[in-house]
Tab-separated table of C-alpha atoms in Angstrom:
chain	number	residue	atom	x	y	z
A	1	MET	CA	0.916	-9.506	-29.895
A	2	GLU	CA	-0.670	-8.594	-26.538
A	3	TYR	CA	-2.236	-11.264	-24.490
A	4	ALA	CA	-4.994	-11.368	-21.610
A	5	PHE	CA	-6.111	-14.201	-19.210
A	6	PHE	CA	-9.822	-14.947	-19.942
A	7	GLU	CA	-12.089	-17.734	-19.192
A	8	ASP	CA	-9.215	-19.762	-17.819
A	9	ARG	CA	-6.943	-19.396	-20.738
A	10	ILE	CA	-4.244	-17.000	-22.037
A	11	VAL	CA	-5.570	-15.684	-25.234
A	12	PRO	CA	-4.713	-12.745	-27.708
A	13	VAL	CA	-6.425	-9.852	-26.030
A	14	GLU	CA	-8.776	-9.222	-28.950
A	15	GLU	CA	-10.474	-12.576	-27.971
A	16	ALA	CA	-11.074	-11.530	-24.431
A	17	LYS	CA	-14.684	-10.236	-24.728
A	18	ILE	CA	-17.804	-10.670	-22.333
A	19	SER	CA	-21.312	-10.754	-23.339
A	20	ILE	CA	-23.596	-7.698	-22.921
A	21	LYS	CA	-25.726	-9.930	-20.729
A	22	THR	CA	-22.920	-10.568	-18.316
A	23	ASN	CA	-24.375	-10.088	-14.648
A	24	SER	CA	-21.612	-7.983	-13.109
A	25	PHE	CA	-21.578	-5.706	-16.259
A	26	HIS	CA	-25.045	-4.575	-15.172
A	27	TYR	CA	-24.726	-4.363	-11.464
A	28	GLY	CA	-21.190	-3.279	-10.985
A	29	THR	CA	-20.324	-6.395	-8.782
A	30	SER	CA	-16.984	-7.085	-10.041
A	31	ILE	CA	-13.790	-6.613	-7.938
A	32	PHE	CA	-10.578	-5.274	-9.255
A	33	GLU	CA	-7.012	-4.458	-8.584
A	34	GLY	CA	-4.570	-2.036	-10.340
A	35	ILE	CA	-1.011	-3.219	-10.472
A	36	ARG	CA	2.098	-1.564	-11.879
A	37	ALA	CA	5.153	-3.249	-13.438
A	38	TYR	CA	8.368	-1.139	-13.842
A	39	TRP	CA	11.019	-1.742	-16.390
A	40	ASN	CA	14.723	-1.669	-15.156
A	41	GLU	CA	16.774	-0.826	-18.352
A	42	GLU	CA	20.152	-1.559	-16.596
A	43	GLU	CA	19.223	-4.965	-15.611
A	44	GLU	CA	16.940	-5.672	-18.556
A	45	GLN	CA	14.208	-6.664	-16.021
A	46	LEU	CA	10.474	-6.008	-15.566
A	47	TYR	CA	9.530	-5.864	-11.833
A	48	ILE	CA	5.913	-6.316	-10.847
A	49	LEU	CA	5.118	-4.090	-7.766
A	50	PHE	CA	3.492	-5.739	-4.879
A	51	ALA	CA	2.139	-8.742	-6.976
A	52	ARG	CA	1.336	-10.843	-3.968
A	53	GLU	CA	-0.201	-8.081	-1.985
A	54	HIS	CA	-2.536	-7.055	-4.608
A	55	TYR	CA	-3.741	-10.615	-5.348
A	56	GLN	CA	-4.170	-11.234	-1.633
A	57	ARG	CA	-6.291	-8.269	-1.473
A	58	LEU	CA	-8.287	-9.257	-4.653
A	59	ILE	CA	-9.132	-12.718	-3.060
A	60	LYS	CA	-9.976	-11.348	0.308
A	61	ASN	CA	-12.291	-8.757	-1.366
A	62	CYS	CA	-13.845	-11.493	-3.545
A	63	LYS	CA	-14.551	-13.658	-0.524
A	64	ALA	CA	-16.434	-10.532	1.066
A	65	MET	CA	-18.409	-10.377	-2.125
A	66	PHE	CA	-19.300	-14.058	-2.005
A	67	MET	CA	-17.018	-14.762	-4.904
A	68	GLU	CA	-14.774	-17.811	-4.277
A	69	LEU	CA	-12.127	-17.737	-6.981
A	70	SER	CA	-10.642	-21.083	-8.071
A	71	TYR	CA	-6.920	-19.675	-8.191
A	72	SER	CA	-4.525	-19.004	-5.405
A	73	VAL	CA	-2.276	-16.092	-5.016
A	74	ASP	CA	0.709	-18.005	-6.452
A	75	GLU	CA	-1.321	-19.078	-9.502
A	76	LEU	CA	-2.516	-15.445	-10.293
A	77	VAL	CA	1.045	-14.132	-9.907
A	78	GLY	CA	2.333	-16.890	-12.330
A	79	ILE	CA	-0.306	-16.091	-14.711
A	80	THR	CA	0.474	-12.417	-14.766
A	81	LYS	CA	4.149	-13.032	-15.378
A	82	GLU	CA	3.235	-15.357	-18.251
A	83	ILE	CA	0.934	-12.808	-19.805
A	84	LEU	CA	3.849	-10.247	-19.599
A	85	ARG	CA	6.323	-12.565	-20.983
A	86	LYS	CA	4.182	-13.645	-23.966
A	87	SER	CA	3.367	-9.923	-24.658
A	88	GLU	CA	7.064	-9.139	-24.527
A	89	VAL	CA	6.737	-6.196	-22.212
A	90	ARG	CA	9.858	-4.139	-21.871
A	91	GLU	CA	8.356	-0.842	-20.513
A	92	ASP	CA	6.496	0.412	-17.523
A	93	VAL	CA	2.916	-1.099	-17.721
A	94	TYR	CA	-0.329	-1.224	-15.683
A	95	ILE	CA	-2.027	-4.719	-15.009
A	96	ARG	CA	-5.732	-4.892	-14.373
A	97	PRO	CA	-7.101	-8.081	-12.738
A	98	ILE	CA	-10.796	-8.166	-12.392
A	99	ALA	CA	-12.992	-10.685	-10.910
A	100	TYR	CA	-16.773	-10.798	-11.909
A	101	PHE	CA	-19.909	-12.983	-12.150
A	102	LYS	CA	-20.020	-14.296	-15.659
A	103	ASP	CA	-23.623	-15.501	-15.607
A	104	LEU	CA	-26.008	-14.203	-18.329
A	105	ALA	CA	-28.653	-13.266	-15.742
A	106	LEU	CA	-30.365	-9.974	-14.639
A	107	THR	CA	-30.860	-10.354	-10.896
A	108	PRO	CA	-28.838	-8.052	-8.467
A	109	LYS	CA	-27.478	-10.541	-5.988
A	110	LEU	CA	-24.279	-12.099	-4.806
A	111	VAL	CA	-25.164	-15.811	-4.530
A	112	GLY	CA	-25.942	-18.480	-6.871
A	113	PHE	CA	-23.755	-17.120	-9.531
A	114	THR	CA	-20.261	-18.319	-11.066
A	115	PRO	CA	-17.208	-16.061	-10.430
A	116	THR	CA	-14.319	-15.722	-12.780
A	117	VAL	CA	-11.183	-13.585	-13.252
A	118	ALA	CA	-9.600	-11.971	-16.117
A	119	ILE	CA	-6.247	-10.124	-16.370
A	120	TYR	CA	-5.042	-7.898	-19.031
A	121	ILE	CA	-2.435	-5.146	-19.721
A	122	TYR	CA	-2.920	-1.435	-20.120
A	123	LYS	CA	-0.187	1.143	-21.088
A	124	PHE	CA	-1.201	3.690	-18.558
A	125	GLY	CA	1.611	6.144	-18.321
A	126	ARG	CA	1.322	8.819	-15.723
A	127	TYR	CA	-2.104	9.062	-14.046
A	128	LEU	CA	-1.397	12.514	-12.520
A	129	ASP	CA	1.285	14.946	-12.900
A	130	THR	CA	3.927	13.708	-10.218
A	131	SER	CA	6.594	16.294	-11.365
A	132	ARG	CA	5.028	19.656	-10.726
A	133	GLY	CA	2.078	18.861	-8.493
A	134	ILE	CA	-1.736	19.114	-8.857
A	135	ARG	CA	-4.558	21.427	-7.928
A	136	VAL	CA	-7.385	19.659	-5.936
A	137	LYS	CA	-10.940	20.495	-4.901
A	138	VAL	CA	-12.832	19.243	-1.852
A	139	SER	CA	-15.714	17.665	-3.592
A	140	SER	CA	-19.433	18.222	-2.707
A	141	TRP	CA	-19.733	14.403	-3.112
A	142	LYS	CA	-19.197	12.421	0.008
A	143	ARG	CA	-17.272	9.202	0.168
A	144	ASN	CA	-19.436	5.964	0.199
A	145	ASP	CA	-20.064	5.014	3.857
A	146	ASP	CA	-18.827	1.652	4.980
A	147	ASN	CA	-22.215	0.584	5.745
A	148	SER	CA	-23.305	1.499	2.190
A	149	ILE	CA	-20.588	0.226	-0.373
A	150	PRO	CA	-17.279	-0.359	1.683
A	151	SER	CA	-14.426	1.745	0.322
A	152	ARG	CA	-11.945	-0.532	1.463
A	153	TRP	CA	-13.210	-3.090	-1.179
A	154	LYS	CA	-12.316	-2.237	-4.874
A	155	VAL	CA	-15.868	-2.868	-6.065
A	156	SER	CA	-16.348	-1.404	-9.671
A	157	GLY	CA	-19.816	-0.161	-8.861
A	158	ALA	CA	-18.488	2.000	-5.907
A	159	TYR	CA	-16.402	4.028	-8.394
A	160	VAL	CA	-19.537	5.812	-9.662
A	161	ASN	CA	-18.955	7.722	-6.350
A	162	SER	CA	-15.197	8.580	-7.569
A	163	ALA	CA	-16.506	9.446	-11.093
A	164	LEU	CA	-18.845	11.891	-9.883
A	165	ALA	CA	-16.185	13.636	-7.650
A	166	LYS	CA	-13.479	13.533	-10.177
A	167	THR	CA	-15.614	14.961	-13.031
A	168	GLU	CA	-16.884	17.784	-10.722
A	169	ALA	CA	-13.274	18.583	-9.963
A	170	LEU	CA	-12.303	18.571	-13.725
A	171	LEU	CA	-15.145	20.639	-14.645
A	172	SER	CA	-14.292	23.130	-12.195
A	173	GLY	CA	-10.741	23.525	-13.541
A	174	TYR	CA	-9.007	21.196	-10.972
A	175	ASP	CA	-6.969	18.054	-11.392
A	176	GLU	CA	-8.359	15.896	-8.830
A	177	ALA	CA	-11.018	15.680	-5.960
A	178	ILE	CA	-10.576	15.360	-2.256
A	179	MET	CA	-13.577	13.603	-0.718
A	180	LEU	CA	-14.901	13.954	2.728
A	181	ASN	CA	-16.531	10.993	4.522
A	182	GLN	CA	-20.196	11.047	5.941
A	183	ASN	CA	-18.725	12.615	9.200
A	184	GLY	CA	-17.208	15.503	7.472
A	185	PHE	CA	-13.552	14.346	7.913
A	186	VAL	CA	-11.091	14.041	4.936
A	187	ALA	CA	-11.177	10.475	3.509
A	188	GLU	CA	-9.197	10.269	0.304
A	189	GLY	CA	-9.067	11.329	-3.240
A	190	SER	CA	-11.218	9.900	-6.010
A	191	GLY	CA	-8.753	7.102	-6.480
A	192	GLU	CA	-5.826	7.851	-4.111
A	193	ASN	CA	-5.032	7.837	-0.501
A	194	ILE	CA	-3.955	11.253	1.059
A	195	PHE	CA	-1.124	12.518	3.454
A	196	ILE	CA	-0.466	15.766	4.809
A	197	LEU	CA	2.693	16.997	6.418
A	198	ARG	CA	2.786	19.467	9.466
A	199	GLY	CA	6.200	20.023	10.662
A	200	ARG	CA	7.873	16.597	10.801
A	201	LYS	CA	4.711	14.636	11.394
A	202	LEU	CA	3.150	12.886	8.433
A	203	ILE	CA	-0.743	12.711	8.992
A	204	THR	CA	-2.927	10.364	7.093
A	205	PRO	CA	-6.762	9.202	7.588
A	206	SER	CA	-7.028	5.832	9.444
A	207	TYR	CA	-8.745	2.719	7.843
A	208	SER	CA	-11.862	3.612	9.907
A	209	GLU	CA	-12.468	6.844	7.898
A	210	HIS	CA	-13.939	5.079	4.898
A	211	ILE	CA	-10.898	4.633	2.858
A	212	LEU	CA	-9.275	2.017	0.631
A	213	GLU	CA	-6.692	-0.123	2.485
A	214	GLY	CA	-3.944	1.298	0.204
A	215	ILE	CA	-0.977	-0.842	-0.651
A	216	THR	CA	1.085	2.182	-1.778
A	217	ARG	CA	0.006	3.958	1.344
A	218	SER	CA	1.473	1.213	3.461
A	219	ALA	CA	4.641	1.365	1.336
A	220	VAL	CA	4.989	5.241	1.889
A	221	ILE	CA	4.407	4.890	5.652
A	222	LYS	CA	7.227	2.428	5.821
A	223	LEU	CA	9.586	4.761	3.776
A	224	ALA	CA	8.752	7.816	5.840
A	225	ARG	CA	9.408	6.012	9.124
A	226	ASN	CA	12.395	3.834	8.047
A	227	GLU	CA	14.238	6.177	5.614
A	228	LEU	CA	13.345	9.813	6.645
A	229	MET	CA	12.530	9.039	10.340
A	230	LEU	CA	9.195	10.796	10.236
A	231	GLU	CA	6.485	10.392	12.881
A	232	VAL	CA	3.394	9.007	11.065
A	233	GLU	CA	-0.060	9.419	12.560
A	234	GLU	CA	-3.235	7.660	11.475
A	235	ARG	CA	-6.338	9.636	12.631
A	236	PRO	CA	-9.311	11.626	11.602
A	237	VAL	CA	-8.259	14.800	9.321
A	238	ALA	CA	-10.448	17.808	9.314
A	239	ARG	CA	-10.980	19.665	6.007
A	240	SER	CA	-9.346	22.828	7.440
A	241	GLU	CA	-6.142	20.950	8.178
A	242	LEU	CA	-5.688	20.767	4.421
A	243	TYR	CA	-5.479	24.506	4.083
A	244	VAL	CA	-2.712	24.816	6.837
A	245	ALA	CA	-0.663	21.835	5.971
A	246	ASP	CA	3.139	22.239	5.087
A	247	GLU	CA	2.760	19.662	2.241
A	248	ILE	CA	0.172	17.401	0.926
A	249	PHE	CA	0.479	14.446	-1.435
A	250	LEU	CA	-1.617	11.472	-2.788
A	251	THR	CA	-0.691	7.924	-2.942
A	252	GLY	CA	-1.678	4.976	-5.025
A	253	THR	CA	-0.678	2.393	-7.692
A	254	ALA	CA	-1.823	4.498	-10.576
A	255	ALA	CA	-1.061	7.842	-8.690
A	256	GLU	CA	2.266	6.690	-7.257
A	257	ILE	CA	3.325	9.658	-5.150
A	258	THR	CA	1.440	12.812	-6.497
A	259	PRO	CA	2.171	16.262	-5.051
A	260	VAL	CA	-0.577	18.624	-4.141
A	261	VAL	CA	0.279	22.267	-4.491
A	262	GLU	CA	-3.150	23.854	-4.173
A	263	VAL	CA	-6.463	23.031	-2.425
A	264	ASP	CA	-9.594	25.003	-3.096
A	265	ASN	CA	-7.649	27.931	-4.583
A	266	ARG	CA	-5.397	28.123	-1.428
A	267	LYS	CA	-1.714	27.690	-2.266
A	268	ILE	CA	0.116	24.867	-0.361
A	269	ASN	CA	3.291	25.155	-2.042
A	270	GLU	CA	4.719	26.905	-5.202
A	271	GLU	CA	6.333	23.738	-6.175
A	272	VAL	CA	6.862	20.228	-4.832
A	273	GLY	CA	7.733	20.107	-1.214
A	274	PRO	CA	11.117	18.893	0.071
A	275	ILE	CA	9.575	15.891	1.997
A	276	THR	CA	7.438	14.866	-0.838
A	277	ARG	CA	10.333	15.029	-3.209
A	278	GLU	CA	12.450	12.997	-0.983
A	279	LEU	CA	9.682	10.270	-0.664
A	280	GLN	CA	9.270	10.243	-4.437
A	281	GLU	CA	12.810	9.698	-5.112
A	282	LEU	CA	13.014	6.767	-2.706
A	283	TYR	CA	9.795	5.308	-4.065
A	284	PHE	CA	10.811	5.462	-7.694
A	285	LYS	CA	14.207	3.937	-7.125
A	286	ALA	CA	12.644	1.206	-4.998
A	287	VAL	CA	9.919	0.395	-7.483
A	288	ARG	CA	12.681	-0.193	-10.234
A	289	GLY	CA	14.745	-2.514	-8.113
A	290	LYS	CA	17.350	-0.014	-7.314
A	291	ILE	CA	17.345	-0.267	-3.438
A	292	ASP	CA	18.153	-3.685	-2.326
A	293	ARG	CA	16.263	-3.774	0.981
A	294	TYR	CA	12.999	-3.165	-0.863
A	295	LYS	CA	13.426	-5.649	-3.488
A	296	VAL	CA	11.034	-7.852	-1.509
A	297	TRP	CA	8.410	-5.720	-2.905
A	298	LEU	CA	9.143	-6.816	-6.464
A	299	THR	CA	8.467	-9.842	-8.532
A	300	PRO	CA	10.904	-10.114	-11.638
A	301	VAL	CA	9.220	-11.286	-14.822
A	302	TYR	CA	12.095	-12.607	-16.911
A	303	GLU	CA	14.345	-15.407	-15.818
A	304	LYS	CA	18.026	-14.700	-15.698
């Protein structure tokens, strides 16, 4: 049986239902996270990746949205472990915590309401093709401006922006969208951060470019610097730089490290680039607990 955390209790997932009158359902004022857990067959252990970091970001983003949750980071991590244990998960899985205003009221505001948090499990699989690479399109839809709906917060309503861009890309025959910010510089994918490689320099848009403060992004920067000795530069990236890049890849909890082999009908690579491949191999070993120095990223679920 699969379990979820809902209204302060762990219940069978079928019982975790909200009313159609729920305030955040109408106005997109919920804050969510996406967390992966990876199964290590040899150790018979399930590892939650960046559990604390995701819940720290959730709580910070909730405070920015006037949601004061009654749970600490440690409590949320503990609840997540209990859900996974009770559900007897022994495979790779995706975890979705979501904080929202549970009030049955129809006013678009952020004060005077009651926040709560729910957590459930989703068997996601691969979000994008990490093995062969994907084709992307620079979207006609611009990324939300920080003074409109901040992209650094995972606000559910902001993802209408992502859905428009992703749908445009899919209907045009591409796998994913790349979004520019209001100043015309590269921001990110519809749900991923972006990196380009030029020579031995890895370049990625800085936080000031209206992007999500990605947890996987930070991990990849660490791997690139510490393991591959690459220079990493965070700065504005012009659209035209995409077309002359040596390699491009996207990062995110769902996307992991996804190679980009084509942008706007311009071939970047015939196959996954060598640096992207090295980073992928390091990352997938690390998230399954196969590199000791990166086990600090992981929270084991089952007691040994």
